[in-house]
Amino acid sequence: MNQKINVGIVEDQLLFREGIKAILTNWDIFDVIFESADGFSVIEKLAQAPRLPDILLVDLSLPPLGKTEYSGLHLTVALADKFPEIKILILSVHNDENFMAELIKNGAHGYLVKDCDPQEVYQAIVSVVEKGTYINSRVLKAIQDRMSKKLKPGKQLMTGISAREEDVLKLTCQQFTAEEIAEKLFISVKTVNGHRNNLLLKTGSRNVAGLVLFAIKNHIVEL
Amino acid sequence: MNQKINVGIVEDQLLFREGIKAILTNWDIFDVIFESADGFSVIEKLAQAPRLPDILLVDLSLPPLGKTEYSGLHLTVALADKFPEIKILILSVHNDENFMAELIKNGAHGYLVKDCDPQEVYQAIVSVVEKGTYINSRVLKAIQDRMSKKLKPGKQLMTGISAREEDVLKLTCQQFTAEEIAEKLFISVKTVNGHRNNLLLKTGSRNVAGLVLFAIKNHIVEL
DNA sequence: ATATAAATAGGTATAAATATCTGTTTGTAA
DNA sequence: TTACAAACAGATATTTATACCTATTTATAT
């Protein structure tokens, strides 16, 4: 590796972003040439940037703008479309297995939990830039598990939740009753309850408490 | 300031801890001489440490050990008791106003949201060590608001939740029904519902979804 | 074109949560 | 020691959520 690696960081928490930057200066092969505190402006900023980063470290739980969600997953999808040459390394606080697989499927090149040590950050960036991916054993296992589950015929376990179900889930987390949700979505209360039942099945929850927990863990709603 | 400031860091996320350390090296007046990834061992480690830190940066949302909670607040109380000479600067992801006031009341000397810039970390540490406290305008306003609320007679708004209510809240977040909670706590279902109603009142929630959100925001349960 | 799987929409019956209540106990300030 | 506030325990009626169903539409793969 003779050339420096151009790194970009997309992370809303300023202190964490600065921390990553400070850590990366430990190795002089990294140049942090791009930064963003939100996902919305990244595509636009990249289009105007004099130099494109080789790799973007993207926080999974990016904040919404007003009512519009824009998580690391949204950004991943957009980047894979507009800037496929830029590698994407996801940073996340959780180690939610399903989410790992979802991200890799949608164009991310690697996944790091924020609990890892600096050495692993180094390895991950170098591995993604040189080999194209960085999959540690935990992520690999998660993907394999998910694959094997998909193969089983069974009922309808572990499927991603649908758009309509996500609507219901979000409103449920906002403390609306089924009746209120029905009004907002212009559907019958019975239908809302149907969606809720599917959500309980898919998320393995017993009641709304479980749904709220799931929604937070999976970045469907923010705190 | 002729002497270096001895800093300790209590933070479970290794990467964030390393990031803070790396940021602090920007100023040569800081020496990071103490680190811990959990709150439990801090008192013990400090007792054996050759040099005590002047100030401890403490993450508010420290992880529990098994079923035992030990947040930054617990640690703050313990430190104020055992090592009152060590200043405590709380680091938190949220800027929950009530929580700020609670921490300051219980012995913390300052409060920083993790969203601040490195310069503010510098200011906060220096201010705490030299002047004894670091209260930024947002925290100050939160405390004043809380004070003024306490003065009003009113009904029973904004009171801290009781031990029994916290029990019920935690179990509710774990998706147990009122009946199951009653069994676990050896009380009547009606009583559990009574506690739940008080929780709804105190937290300003409409249903369990709101309770779960409140519990997470206030570090009563962890994800 | 057609079989398959899953999303969507809906119905009915039961279980659970929530809104209002009444007491007793406990700690605390006047 | 008395008055007060709040935790704690409990009861009843009503609303809401959940379990268990069926039928239609939509997308996908064969």
Coordinates of C-alpha atoms (C1' of nucleotides) in Angstrom, one line a residue:
Chain A
M1 CA 0.0 0.0 0.0
N2 CA 1.9 3.0 -1.2
Q3 CA -1.0 5.5 -1.4
K4 CA -2.9 7.0 1.4
I5 CA -6.5 5.8 2.0
N6 CA -9.0 8.6 1.7
V7 CA -11.6 8.2 4.5
G8 CA -15.0 9.9 4.9
I9 CA -17.0 9.9 8.1
V10 CA -20.8 10.2 8.4
E11 CA -21.7 10.4 12.1
D12 CA -24.0 12.8 13.9
Q13 CA -22.3 12.8 17.2
L14 CA -19.6 15.4 16.9
L15 CA -17.5 14.0 19.7
F16 CA -17.5 10.5 18.4
R17 CA -16.6 11.8 14.9
E18 CA -13.7 13.7 16.3
G19 CA -12.7 10.6 18.3
I20 CA -12.6 8.5 15.2
K21 CA -10.6 11.1 13.4
A22 CA -8.1 11.3 16.3
I23 CA -7.8 7.6 16.3
L24 CA -7.2 7.4 12.6
T25 CA -4.2 9.8 12.9
N26 CA -2.4 7.0 14.8
W27 CA -1.8 5.5 11.4
D28 CA -0.5 7.8 8.7
I29 CA -2.0 5.9 5.9
F30 CA -5.4 7.5 6.5
D31 CA -6.5 10.9 5.3
V32 CA -9.9 12.0 6.6
I33 CA -11.0 14.1 3.6
F34 CA -14.8 14.1 4.1
E35 CA -17.2 14.6 7.0
S36 CA -20.9 14.8 7.5
A37 CA -23.2 15.0 10.5
D38 CA -26.2 13.7 8.7
G39 CA -27.1 11.4 5.8
F40 CA -29.2 13.8 3.8
S41 CA -26.5 16.0 2.5
V42 CA -23.9 13.3 1.8
I43 CA -24.7 12.6 -1.8
E44 CA -24.8 16.3 -2.6
K45 CA -21.6 17.0 -0.8
L46 CA -19.9 14.1 -2.5
A47 CA -20.9 15.4 -5.9
Q48 CA -19.2 18.7 -5.2
A49 CA -16.2 17.3 -3.4
P50 CA -12.8 17.8 -5.1
R51 CA -11.7 14.3 -4.1
L52 CA -13.9 11.3 -3.4
P53 CA -13.1 9.2 -0.4
D54 CA -12.2 5.6 -1.0
I55 CA -14.3 4.5 2.0
L56 CA -17.1 6.0 4.0
L57 CA -17.5 5.1 7.7
V58 CA -21.3 5.5 8.1
D59 CA -23.1 5.5 11.4
L60 CA -26.2 3.3 11.3
S61 CA -28.4 5.4 13.5
L62 CA -28.3 8.7 11.7
P63 CA -30.9 11.2 12.9
P64 CA -34.0 12.0 10.9
L65 CA -34.6 15.5 9.5
G66 CA -38.0 16.5 10.8
K67 CA -40.3 13.7 10.1
T68 CA -38.1 12.2 7.3
E69 CA -36.1 9.1 8.2
Y70 CA -32.6 8.8 6.8
S71 CA -30.6 6.1 8.5
G72 CA -27.3 4.6 7.5
L73 CA -29.3 2.0 5.6
H74 CA -31.0 4.6 3.5
L75 CA -27.7 6.2 2.8
T76 CA -26.1 2.9 2.0
V77 CA -28.8 2.3 -0.7
A78 CA -28.3 5.8 -2.1
L79 CA -24.5 5.5 -2.2
A80 CA -24.6 2.1 -3.9
D81 CA -26.7 3.7 -6.6
K82 CA -24.9 7.1 -7.0
F83 CA -21.3 6.3 -5.9
P84 CA -20.8 2.5 -6.3
E85 CA -17.0 3.0 -6.3
I86 CA -17.0 4.2 -2.7
K87 CA -16.8 1.5 -0.1
I88 CA -19.2 1.6 2.8
L89 CA -18.2 0.5 6.3
I90 CA -21.1 0.7 8.7
L91 CA -20.6 1.7 12.4
S92 CA -23.3 0.7 14.8
V93 CA -23.9 0.6 18.6
H94 CA -26.0 -2.5 18.4
N95 CA -24.9 -5.9 17.2
D96 CA -28.3 -6.8 15.8
E97 CA -27.8 -9.8 13.7
N98 CA -30.6 -9.3 11.3
F99 CA -29.6 -5.8 10.7
M100 CA -26.1 -6.8 9.8
A101 CA -27.4 -9.1 7.0
E102 CA -29.8 -6.5 5.8
L103 CA -27.0 -3.9 5.4
I104 CA -24.6 -6.2 3.6
K105 CA -27.4 -7.3 1.3
N106 CA -28.0 -3.6 0.4
G107 CA -24.5 -2.6 -0.5
A108 CA -22.5 -2.2 2.6
H109 CA -19.0 -3.6 2.5
G110 CA -18.5 -4.1 6.2
Y111 CA -20.0 -3.8 9.6
L112 CA -18.3 -2.7 12.8
V113 CA -19.8 -2.4 16.3
K114 CA -18.8 0.7 18.1
D115 CA -17.5 -1.5 20.9
C116 CA -14.5 -2.7 18.9
D117 CA -11.0 -1.7 19.5
P118 CA -9.0 0.8 17.3
Q119 CA -7.0 -2.0 15.8
E120 CA -10.1 -3.6 14.4
V121 CA -11.1 -0.2 12.8
Y122 CA -7.7 -0.2 11.1
Q123 CA -8.1 -3.8 9.9
A124 CA -11.7 -3.2 8.7
I125 CA -10.8 -0.1 6.7
V126 CA -7.7 -1.7 5.1
S127 CA -9.6 -4.9 4.4
V128 CA -12.5 -3.2 2.8
V129 CA -10.3 -1.0 0.6
E130 CA -8.0 -3.8 -0.4
K131 CA -10.2 -6.9 -0.5
G132 CA -13.6 -5.2 -1.0
T133 CA -15.2 -6.5 2.2
Y134 CA -14.7 -6.8 5.9
I135 CA -16.9 -9.4 7.5
N136 CA -16.0 -10.5 11.0
S137 CA -17.0 -13.9 12.3
R138 CA -20.1 -12.6 14.1
V139 CA -21.5 -10.9 11.0
L140 CA -20.7 -13.9 8.9
K141 CA -22.6 -16.2 11.2
A142 CA -25.5 -13.8 11.3
I143 CA -25.8 -13.8 7.5
Q144 CA -25.5 -17.6 7.4
D145 CA -28.2 -18.0 10.0
R146 CA -30.4 -15.7 8.1
M147 CA -29.8 -17.6 4.8
S148 CA -30.5 -20.9 6.4
K149 CA -33.7 -19.6 7.9
K150 CA -34.8 -18.3 4.5
L151 CA -34.5 -21.8 3.1
K152 CA -36.9 -23.4 5.5
P153 CA -40.4 -23.6 4.2
G154 CA -42.2 -23.0 7.5
K155 CA -44.9 -20.3 7.8
Q156 CA -43.6 -16.8 7.4
L157 CA -41.0 -16.4 10.1
M158 CA -38.3 -13.8 10.1
T159 CA -39.5 -12.0 7.0
G160 CA -38.8 -8.3 6.7
I161 CA -41.7 -6.2 7.8
S162 CA -43.8 -4.6 5.0
A163 CA -44.2 -0.9 4.4
R164 CA -47.7 -0.9 5.8
E165 CA -46.6 -2.8 8.9
E166 CA -43.9 -0.3 9.4
D167 CA -46.5 2.5 9.3
V168 CA -48.5 0.8 11.9
L169 CA -45.4 0.0 14.0
K170 CA -44.2 3.7 13.9
L171 CA -47.6 5.0 15.0
T172 CA -47.9 2.3 17.7
C173 CA -44.6 3.5 19.1
Q174 CA -46.1 7.0 19.1
Q175 CA -48.7 5.8 21.5
F176 CA -51.6 5.9 19.1
T177 CA -54.4 3.3 19.6
A178 CA -55.4 1.0 16.8
E179 CA -58.5 3.1 16.2
E180 CA -56.4 6.3 15.8
I181 CA -54.0 4.5 13.5
A182 CA -56.9 3.3 11.4
E183 CA -58.1 6.9 11.0
K184 CA -54.6 8.1 10.1
L185 CA -54.0 5.4 7.5
F186 CA -57.6 5.4 6.1
I187 CA -58.1 1.7 6.8
S188 CA -60.3 -0.4 9.1
V189 CA -59.4 -1.0 12.8
K190 CA -59.5 -4.7 12.0
T191 CA -56.9 -4.3 9.4
V192 CA -54.7 -2.4 11.8
N193 CA -55.0 -5.2 14.3
G194 CA -54.2 -7.6 11.5
H195 CA -51.0 -5.8 10.8
R196 CA -50.2 -5.6 14.6
N197 CA -50.6 -9.4 14.8
N198 CA -48.3 -9.9 12.0
L199 CA -45.8 -7.6 13.6
L200 CA -46.0 -9.5 16.9
L201 CA -45.4 -12.8 14.9
K202 CA -42.5 -11.4 12.9
T203 CA -40.8 -9.6 15.7
G204 CA -41.4 -12.4 18.2
S205 CA -43.0 -10.0 20.6
R206 CA -45.8 -10.6 23.1
N207 CA -47.3 -7.1 23.1
V208 CA -46.6 -3.5 22.3
A209 CA -43.7 -3.3 24.7
G210 CA -41.9 -5.8 22.6
L211 CA -42.8 -3.9 19.4
V212 CA -41.4 -0.7 20.8
L213 CA -38.2 -2.4 21.8
F214 CA -37.9 -4.0 18.4
A215 CA -38.6 -0.7 16.6
I216 CA -35.8 1.0 18.6
K217 CA -33.3 -1.8 18.2
N218 CA -34.0 -1.9 14.4
H219 CA -33.8 1.9 14.0
I220 CA -37.4 2.1 12.8
V221 CA -38.1 4.7 15.4
E222 CA -35.6 7.0 17.2
L223 CA -35.5 8.0 20.8
Chain B
M1 CA -2.2 25.8 35.6
N2 CA 1.3 24.4 36.0
Q3 CA 0.4 20.9 36.8
K4 CA -1.1 18.3 34.5
I5 CA -4.7 17.3 35.1
N6 CA -5.1 13.6 35.8
V7 CA -8.1 12.3 33.9
G8 CA -10.0 9.0 34.3
I9 CA -12.5 7.6 31.8
V10 CA -15.4 5.3 32.6
E11 CA -17.1 4.3 29.4
D12 CA -18.1 0.8 28.1
Q13 CA -17.7 1.5 24.4
L14 CA -14.1 0.9 23.7
L15 CA -14.0 2.9 20.5
F16 CA -15.5 5.9 22.2
R17 CA -13.1 5.6 25.1
E18 CA -10.2 5.5 22.8
G19 CA -11.6 8.4 20.8
I20 CA -11.8 10.6 24.0
K21 CA -8.3 9.6 24.9
A22 CA -7.1 10.5 21.4
I23 CA -8.9 13.8 21.6
L24 CA -7.4 14.7 25.0
T25 CA -3.9 14.2 23.6
N26 CA -4.5 17.4 21.6
W27 CA -3.8 19.3 24.8
D28 CA -0.8 18.2 26.8
I29 CA -2.2 19.3 30.1
F30 CA -4.2 16.1 30.3
D31 CA -2.9 12.7 31.5
V32 CA -5.3 9.8 31.1
I33 CA -4.3 7.7 34.1
F34 CA -7.4 5.7 34.7
E35 CA -9.8 3.7 32.6
S36 CA -12.8 1.4 33.1
A37 CA -15.3 -0.2 30.9
D38 CA -17.9 -0.7 33.6
G39 CA -19.1 1.1 36.8
F40 CA -18.9 -1.9 39.1
S41 CA -15.1 -2.1 39.4
V42 CA -14.4 1.6 39.5
I43 CA -14.4 2.0 43.3
E44 CA -12.2 -1.1 43.8
K45 CA -9.8 -0.1 41.1
L46 CA -9.5 3.5 42.5
A47 CA -8.7 2.1 45.9
Q48 CA -5.7 0.2 44.5
A49 CA -4.6 2.9 42.0
P50 CA -1.2 4.5 42.7
R51 CA -2.5 7.9 41.7
L52 CA -6.1 9.1 41.9
P53 CA -7.5 11.1 38.9
D54 CA -8.5 14.6 39.5
I55 CA -11.6 14.1 37.4
L56 CA -13.5 11.2 36.1
L57 CA -15.4 11.3 32.8
V58 CA -18.4 9.0 33.4
D59 CA -20.7 7.6 30.8
L60 CA -24.3 7.8 32.0
S61 CA -25.5 4.7 30.3
L62 CA -23.1 2.1 31.7
P63 CA -24.1 -1.5 31.1
P64 CA -25.6 -3.7 33.8
L65 CA -23.8 -6.8 35.1
G66 CA -26.3 -9.6 34.6
K67 CA -29.4 -8.4 36.3
T68 CA -27.7 -5.7 38.4
E69 CA -28.0 -2.1 37.2
Y70 CA -25.1 0.2 37.6
S71 CA -25.5 3.4 35.6
G72 CA -23.4 6.5 35.8
L73 CA -25.9 7.8 38.4
H74 CA -25.2 4.8 40.7
L75 CA -21.5 5.3 40.2
T76 CA -21.9 9.1 40.9
V77 CA -23.5 8.3 44.2
A78 CA -20.9 5.8 45.2
L79 CA -18.0 8.1 44.2
A80 CA -19.4 11.1 46.1
D81 CA -19.4 8.8 49.1
K82 CA -16.0 7.0 48.8
F83 CA -14.0 9.5 46.8
P84 CA -15.5 13.0 47.3
E85 CA -12.2 14.6 46.2
I86 CA -12.6 13.3 42.7
K87 CA -14.7 15.5 40.4
I88 CA -17.3 13.8 38.2
L89 CA -18.1 14.9 34.7
I90 CA -21.0 13.0 33.2
L91 CA -21.1 12.1 29.5
S92 CA -24.5 11.3 28.0
V93 CA -26.0 10.7 24.6
H94 CA -29.3 12.1 25.6
N95 CA -30.0 15.6 26.8
D96 CA -32.7 14.6 29.1
E97 CA -33.3 17.7 31.2
N98 CA -34.7 15.9 34.2
F99 CA -31.8 13.5 34.3
M100 CA -29.3 16.4 34.2
A101 CA -30.8 17.9 37.4
E102 CA -30.9 14.5 39.1
L103 CA -27.2 13.9 38.4
I104 CA -26.1 17.3 39.6
K105 CA -28.2 16.9 42.8
N106 CA -26.5 13.6 43.5
G107 CA -22.9 14.7 43.3
A108 CA -21.9 15.1 39.7
H109 CA -19.9 18.3 39.0
G110 CA -20.8 18.7 35.3
Y111 CA -22.8 17.2 32.4
L112 CA -21.8 17.0 28.8
V113 CA -23.8 15.6 25.9
K114 CA -21.8 13.4 23.6
D115 CA -22.8 15.7 20.8
C116 CA -20.5 18.5 21.9
D117 CA -17.3 19.5 20.2
P118 CA -13.8 18.7 21.6
Q119 CA -13.3 22.3 22.6
E120 CA -16.2 22.0 25.0
V121 CA -14.7 18.9 26.5
Y122 CA -11.5 20.8 27.2
Q123 CA -13.5 23.7 28.7
A124 CA -15.6 21.4 30.8
I125 CA -12.7 19.4 32.3
V126 CA -10.7 22.6 33.1
S127 CA -13.7 24.3 34.5
V128 CA -14.6 21.4 36.8
V129 CA -11.1 21.0 38.0
E130 CA -10.5 24.7 38.6
K131 CA -13.8 26.0 39.6
G132 CA -15.5 22.9 40.8
T133 CA -18.3 22.8 38.3
Y134 CA -19.2 23.0 34.7
I135 CA -22.8 23.9 34.0
N136 CA -23.7 25.0 30.5
S137 CA -26.7 27.1 29.8
R138 CA -28.9 24.1 28.8
V139 CA -28.2 22.2 32.0
L140 CA -28.7 25.3 34.1
K141 CA -32.0 26.0 32.6
A142 CA -33.1 22.4 33.2
I143 CA -32.2 22.6 36.8
Q144 CA -34.1 25.9 37.2
D145 CA -37.1 24.5 35.5
R146 CA -37.1 21.6 37.8
M147 CA -36.8 23.7 40.8
S148 CA -39.7 25.9 39.8
K149 CA -41.8 22.9 39.1
K150 CA -41.0 21.5 42.6
L151 CA -42.3 24.7 44.2
K152 CA -45.7 24.5 42.6
P153 CA -48.2 22.7 44.9
G154 CA -50.3 21.0 42.2
K155 CA -51.2 17.3 42.4
Q156 CA -48.3 14.9 42.1
L157 CA -46.8 15.9 38.8
M158 CA -43.2 15.2 37.9
T159 CA -42.5 13.2 41.1
G160 CA -39.8 10.5 40.9
I161 CA -41.3 7.1 40.4
S162 CA -41.2 4.9 43.5
A163 CA -39.3 1.6 43.9
R164 CA -42.4 -0.5 43.4
E165 CA -43.4 1.5 40.4
E166 CA -39.9 0.9 38.9
D167 CA -40.3 -2.8 39.5
V168 CA -43.6 -2.8 37.6
L169 CA -42.1 -0.6 34.9
K170 CA -39.1 -2.9 34.3
L171 CA -41.2 -6.0 34.1
T172 CA -43.7 -4.2 31.8
C173 CA -40.8 -3.5 29.5
Q174 CA -39.9 -7.1 29.5
Q175 CA -43.3 -7.8 28.0
F176 CA -44.9 -9.4 31.1
T177 CA -48.6 -9.0 31.5
A178 CA -50.1 -7.4 34.7
E179 CA -51.0 -10.9 35.9
E180 CA -47.5 -12.2 35.4
I181 CA -46.1 -9.2 37.1
A182 CA -48.5 -9.7 40.1
E183 CA -47.2 -13.2 40.5
K184 CA -43.6 -12.2 40.3
L185 CA -44.0 -9.4 42.9
F186 CA -46.5 -11.4 45.1
I187 CA -49.2 -8.7 44.9
S188 CA -52.6 -8.5 43.4
V189 CA -53.2 -7.8 39.7
K190 CA -55.3 -4.8 40.7
T191 CA -52.3 -3.4 42.6
V192 CA -50.1 -3.9 39.5
N193 CA -52.7 -2.0 37.5
G194 CA -52.7 0.7 40.1
H195 CA -48.9 1.2 39.8
R196 CA -49.2 1.2 36.1
N197 CA -51.8 3.9 36.2
N198 CA -49.5 6.0 38.4
L199 CA -46.7 5.4 36.0
L200 CA -48.8 6.6 33.1
L201 CA -49.7 9.7 35.0
K202 CA -46.1 10.4 36.1
T203 CA -44.5 9.8 32.8
G204 CA -47.3 11.5 30.8
S205 CA -47.8 8.4 28.7
R206 CA -51.0 7.1 27.1
N207 CA -50.1 3.4 27.2
V208 CA -47.3 0.8 27.5
A209 CA -45.6 2.2 24.4
G210 CA -45.0 5.4 26.2
L211 CA -43.8 3.6 29.3
V212 CA -41.2 1.7 27.4
L213 CA -40.0 4.8 25.7
F214 CA -39.8 6.6 29.0
A215 CA -37.9 3.7 30.6
I216 CA -35.3 3.7 27.9
K217 CA -34.9 7.4 27.8
N218 CA -34.4 7.5 31.6
H219 CA -32.0 4.6 31.7
I220 CA -34.4 2.4 33.7
V221 CA -34.1 -0.3 31.2
E222 CA -31.4 -0.9 28.6
L223 CA -31.7 -2.0 25.1
Chain C
dA1 C1' -49.9 -19.0 -17.9
dT2 C1' -50.0 -20.7 -13.5
dA3 C1' -48.7 -22.2 -8.9
dT4 C1' -46.8 -20.1 -4.7
dA5 C1' -45.9 -17.0 -1.0
dA6 C1' -46.9 -13.0 1.1
dA7 C1' -49.1 -8.4 1.8
dT8 C1' -53.4 -6.5 2.5
dA9 C1' -58.1 -6.2 4.3
dG10 C1' -61.5 -7.8 7.1
dG11 C1' -64.4 -10.5 11.2
dT12 C1' -65.2 -12.5 15.9
dA13 C1' -64.2 -13.7 20.7
dT14 C1' -61.3 -13.4 24.5
dA15 C1' -57.6 -11.4 27.2
dA16 C1' -55.4 -7.5 28.8
dA17 C1' -54.8 -2.7 29.6
dT18 C1' -56.7 1.6 31.1
dA19 C1' -59.8 5.2 33.7
dT20 C1' -61.8 6.0 38.1
dC21 C1' -62.5 4.9 42.3
dT22 C1' -61.7 3.7 47.9
dG23 C1' -58.9 2.6 51.6
dT24 C1' -54.4 1.8 54.6
dT25 C1' -49.8 2.7 55.7
dT26 C1' -45.6 5.4 56.1
dG27 C1' -42.5 9.1 56.4
dT28 C1' -42.2 14.0 57.3
dA29 C1' -42.9 18.8 58.5
dA30 C1' -45.6 22.0 61.5
Chain D
dT1 C1' -49.0 14.5 67.9
dT2 C1' -51.2 16.0 64.5
dA3 C1' -51.7 17.1 59.8
dC4 C1' -50.2 16.2 55.2
dA5 C1' -48.5 14.1 51.2
dA6 C1' -47.4 10.2 48.9
dA7 C1' -46.6 5.1 48.5
dC8 C1' -48.9 1.1 48.5
dA9 C1' -52.9 -2.1 48.0
dG10 C1' -57.1 -3.0 46.2
dA11 C1' -61.9 -3.0 43.4
dT12 C1' -65.0 -2.1 39.2
dA13 C1' -66.4 -0.7 34.6
dT14 C1' -64.8 0.3 30.1
dT15 C1' -61.7 0.5 26.4
dT16 C1' -58.1 -1.6 23.9
dA17 C1' -55.2 -5.2 22.5
dT18 C1' -54.5 -9.8 21.2
dA19 C1' -55.5 -14.7 19.2
dC20 C1' -57.5 -16.9 15.7
dC21 C1' -59.9 -17.0 11.7
dT22 C1' -61.2 -16.1 6.1
dA23 C1' -60.8 -13.8 1.5
dT24 C1' -58.7 -10.9 -2.0
dT25 C1' -54.8 -8.8 -4.2
dT26 C1' -49.9 -8.5 -5.7
dA27 C1' -45.5 -10.0 -6.8
dT28 C1' -42.4 -13.9 -8.0
dA29 C1' -40.7 -17.9 -9.8
dT30 C1' -41.6 -21.9 -12.7

